[in-house]
């Protein structure tokens, strides 16, 4: 009897230890927790970026009791809204879209500032790409007038960049071009099939969709997005910077050298409602394993712990702050993000 009681006691203690004690200090909860990252089209760079994060974090799923899954979505604007609605826990979002959401601008003009949006870090740079058929006669940006162009689906990041560039250069996108609102994943085939003259895509390099668009039968080229009107646009907004499309990745395009344009950064966001433990675990795994992470996509080649803290405008999530403090990285953080 005594023995039986002792046995039971040990059993009970062991169960408690497994359920509560064992999860400390790293597990995010006693049970397995699932979180999802909103990305972009499957042929973009966001989708493999989400895949890289999940690969790194899921290696430790037993330690954290955390599984990260990835969802293909319509892009940046969709991701901000889904994270704010609680439909997704994380999203990859263009730095310009993050800024606009935080300040209640553009797509968030009616909804107002997205107060619960929190930043974690940034990833690769993205440039605004305009690919056109050589047979269209589109040589300079202003030549797009009168042409049939995919500017991107309403949930995407590129749509806003295309509209910004056109508006800055005196092109009325509703009247001066025939605008399509299709997802980027469809653009390459549409261009190759001659169903559109050109398309915009804001994306990191190298990228599969752009490779597909440049490697077909129809000869295509990148159209430089430059000039005084673009200089003014870049000077006006903190999130825009001059950029180039590195031609070495797209040797089948007709251009011979890097193509000037402007660009943004891909950033990683979440909501203030997501727990500190979850965000801490994900931040720690990405940063502690940065060299492994960088091998998962060639666009990550230039990433450093320092430049991954640039391009953010939403307050940092407390889970990210906790990790950056521990890792001695807070010195790279803009103090305005520590609210
Ligand atoms: N920048 C694009 C967007 O925000 C997505 C690019 C990608 O999927 O890599 O919609």
CSV table of N, CA and C in Angstrom, one decimal, residues 115-171:
chain,number,residue,atom,x,y,z
A,115,UNK,N,-2.5,50.2,-34.7
A,115,UNK,CA,-1.8,50.4,-33.4
A,115,UNK,C,-1.2,49.1,-32.9
A,116,UNK,N,-1.8,47.9,-33.2
A,116,UNK,CA,-1.2,46.7,-32.7
A,116,UNK,C,-0.1,46.1,-33.6
A,117,UNK,N,0.2,46.7,-34.7
A,117,UNK,CA,1.3,46.2,-35.5
A,117,UNK,C,2.6,46.3,-34.8
A,118,UNK,N,3.4,45.2,-34.8
A,118,UNK,CA,4.7,45.2,-34.2
A,118,UNK,C,5.7,44.6,-35.2
A,119,UNK,N,6.9,45.2,-35.1
A,119,UNK,CA,8.0,44.7,-36.0
A,119,UNK,C,8.9,43.7,-35.3
A,120,UNK,N,9.6,42.9,-36.0
A,120,UNK,CA,10.6,42.0,-35.5
A,120,UNK,C,11.9,42.2,-36.1
A,121,UNK,N,12.0,42.2,-37.4
A,121,UNK,CA,13.3,42.5,-38.1
A,121,UNK,C,13.0,42.6,-39.6
A,122,UNK,N,14.1,42.9,-40.4
A,122,UNK,CA,13.9,42.9,-41.8
A,122,UNK,C,14.8,41.9,-42.5
A,123,UNK,N,14.4,41.6,-43.7
A,123,UNK,CA,15.2,40.6,-44.5
A,123,UNK,C,15.8,41.3,-45.7
A,124,UNK,N,15.6,40.7,-46.9
A,124,UNK,CA,16.3,41.1,-48.1
A,124,UNK,C,15.7,42.5,-48.7
A,125,UNK,N,16.5,43.2,-49.5
A,125,UNK,CA,16.0,44.3,-50.2
A,125,UNK,C,15.1,43.9,-51.4
A,126,UNK,N,14.1,44.7,-51.7
A,126,UNK,CA,13.3,44.4,-52.9
A,126,UNK,C,13.3,45.6,-53.8
A,127,UNK,N,13.4,45.3,-55.1
A,127,UNK,CA,13.4,46.5,-56.0
A,127,UNK,C,12.1,46.4,-56.8
A,128,UNK,N,11.6,47.6,-57.2
A,128,UNK,CA,10.4,47.7,-58.1
A,128,UNK,C,10.8,47.3,-59.5
A,129,UNK,N,10.3,46.2,-60.0
A,129,UNK,CA,10.7,45.7,-61.3
A,129,UNK,C,9.6,46.0,-62.3
A,130,UNK,N,9.9,46.5,-63.5
A,130,UNK,CA,9.0,46.6,-64.5
A,130,UNK,C,9.6,45.8,-65.7
A,131,UNK,N,8.9,44.7,-66.1
A,131,UNK,CA,9.4,43.9,-67.2
A,131,UNK,C,8.5,44.1,-68.4
A,132,UNK,N,9.0,44.4,-69.5
A,132,UNK,CA,8.2,44.7,-70.7
A,132,UNK,C,8.7,43.8,-71.9
A,133,UNK,N,7.8,43.5,-72.8
A,133,UNK,CA,8.2,42.8,-74.1
A,133,UNK,C,9.0,43.8,-74.9
A,134,UNK,N,10.1,43.3,-75.6
A,134,UNK,CA,10.9,44.1,-76.4
A,134,UNK,C,10.1,44.7,-77.6
A,135,UNK,N,9.0,43.9,-78.0
A,135,UNK,CA,8.2,44.3,-79.2
A,135,UNK,C,7.2,45.4,-78.8
A,136,UNK,N,7.1,45.8,-77.6
A,136,UNK,CA,6.1,46.8,-77.2
A,136,UNK,C,6.6,48.3,-77.5
A,137,UNK,N,7.9,48.4,-77.6
A,137,UNK,CA,8.4,49.8,-77.8
A,137,UNK,C,8.5,50.6,-76.5
A,138,UNK,N,8.3,49.9,-75.4
A,138,UNK,CA,8.4,50.6,-74.1
A,138,UNK,C,9.9,50.6,-73.7
A,139,UNK,N,10.5,51.8,-73.8
A,139,UNK,CA,11.9,51.9,-73.5
A,139,UNK,C,12.1,52.7,-72.2
A,140,UNK,N,11.4,53.8,-72.1
A,140,UNK,CA,11.5,54.6,-70.8
A,140,UNK,C,10.2,54.4,-70.0
A,141,UNK,N,10.3,54.8,-68.8
A,141,UNK,CA,9.1,54.6,-67.9
A,141,UNK,C,7.8,55.3,-68.5
A,142,UNK,N,8.0,56.5,-69.1
A,142,UNK,CA,6.9,57.2,-69.6
A,142,UNK,C,6.2,56.5,-70.8
A,143,UNK,N,7.0,55.6,-71.5
A,143,UNK,CA,6.5,54.9,-72.6
A,143,UNK,C,5.3,53.9,-72.3
A,144,UNK,N,5.1,53.7,-71.0
A,144,UNK,CA,4.1,52.7,-70.6
A,144,UNK,C,2.6,53.2,-71.0
A,145,UNK,N,2.5,54.5,-71.2
A,145,UNK,CA,1.2,55.1,-71.6
A,145,UNK,C,0.6,54.4,-72.8
A,146,UNK,N,-0.7,54.0,-72.6
A,146,UNK,CA,-1.4,53.4,-73.7
A,146,UNK,C,-1.2,51.9,-73.7
A,147,UNK,N,-0.4,51.3,-72.8
A,147,UNK,CA,-0.1,49.9,-72.8
A,147,UNK,C,-0.9,49.1,-71.7
A,148,UNK,N,-0.9,47.8,-71.9
A,148,UNK,CA,-1.7,46.9,-71.1
A,148,UNK,C,-0.7,46.3,-70.1
A,149,UNK,N,-0.9,46.7,-68.8
A,149,UNK,CA,0.1,46.4,-67.8
A,149,UNK,C,-0.5,45.8,-66.5
A,150,UNK,N,0.1,44.7,-66.0
A,150,UNK,CA,-0.3,44.2,-64.7
A,150,UNK,C,0.4,45.0,-63.6
A,151,UNK,N,-0.4,45.7,-62.8
A,151,UNK,CA,0.2,46.5,-61.7
A,151,UNK,C,0.1,45.7,-60.4
A,152,UNK,N,-0.5,44.6,-60.4
A,152,UNK,CA,-0.6,43.7,-59.2
A,152,UNK,C,-2.0,43.7,-58.5
A,153,UNK,N,-2.2,42.6,-57.8
A,153,UNK,CA,-3.5,42.4,-57.1
A,153,UNK,C,-3.6,43.4,-56.0
A,154,UNK,N,-4.8,43.8,-55.6
A,154,UNK,CA,-5.0,44.8,-54.5
A,154,UNK,C,-4.3,44.4,-53.2
A,155,UNK,N,-4.1,43.2,-52.8
A,155,UNK,CA,-3.4,42.8,-51.6
A,155,UNK,C,-1.9,42.9,-51.6
A,156,UNK,N,-1.4,43.1,-52.8
A,156,UNK,CA,0.1,43.1,-53.0
A,156,UNK,C,0.8,44.3,-52.6
A,157,UNK,N,2.1,44.2,-52.5
A,157,UNK,CA,2.9,45.4,-52.2
A,157,UNK,C,3.2,46.2,-53.5
A,158,UNK,N,3.4,45.5,-54.6
A,158,UNK,CA,3.8,46.2,-55.8
A,158,UNK,C,2.8,47.1,-56.4
A,159,UNK,N,1.5,46.8,-56.1
A,159,UNK,CA,0.4,47.7,-56.7
A,159,UNK,C,0.6,49.1,-56.2
A,160,UNK,N,0.9,49.3,-55.0
A,160,UNK,CA,1.1,50.7,-54.4
A,160,UNK,C,2.4,51.3,-55.0
A,161,UNK,N,3.4,50.5,-55.2
A,161,UNK,CA,4.7,51.1,-55.7
A,161,UNK,C,4.5,51.5,-57.2
A,162,UNK,N,3.7,50.7,-57.9
A,162,UNK,CA,3.4,51.0,-59.3
A,162,UNK,C,2.6,52.3,-59.4
A,163,UNK,N,1.6,52.4,-58.6
A,163,UNK,CA,0.7,53.6,-58.6
A,163,UNK,C,1.5,54.8,-58.1
A,164,UNK,N,2.4,54.7,-57.1
A,164,UNK,CA,3.2,55.8,-56.6
A,164,UNK,C,4.1,56.3,-57.8
A,165,UNK,N,4.8,55.3,-58.5
A,165,UNK,CA,5.7,55.7,-59.5
A,165,UNK,C,5.0,56.4,-60.6
A,166,UNK,N,3.9,55.9,-61.0
A,166,UNK,CA,3.1,56.5,-62.2
A,166,UNK,C,2.6,57.8,-61.8
A,167,UNK,N,2.0,57.9,-60.6
A,167,UNK,CA,1.5,59.2,-60.1
A,167,UNK,C,2.6,60.3,-60.1
A,168,UNK,N,3.7,59.9,-59.5
A,168,UNK,CA,4.9,60.8,-59.4
A,168,UNK,C,5.3,61.3,-60.7
A,169,UNK,N,5.2,60.5,-61.8
A,169,UNK,CA,5.7,60.8,-63.1
A,169,UNK,C,4.5,61.3,-64.0
A,170,UNK,N,3.4,61.7,-63.4
A,170,UNK,CA,2.3,62.3,-64.2
A,170,UNK,C,1.6,61.3,-65.1
A,171,UNK,N,1.6,60.0,-64.7
A,171,UNK,CA,0.8,59.1,-65.5
A,171,UNK,C,-0.4,58.7,-64.7
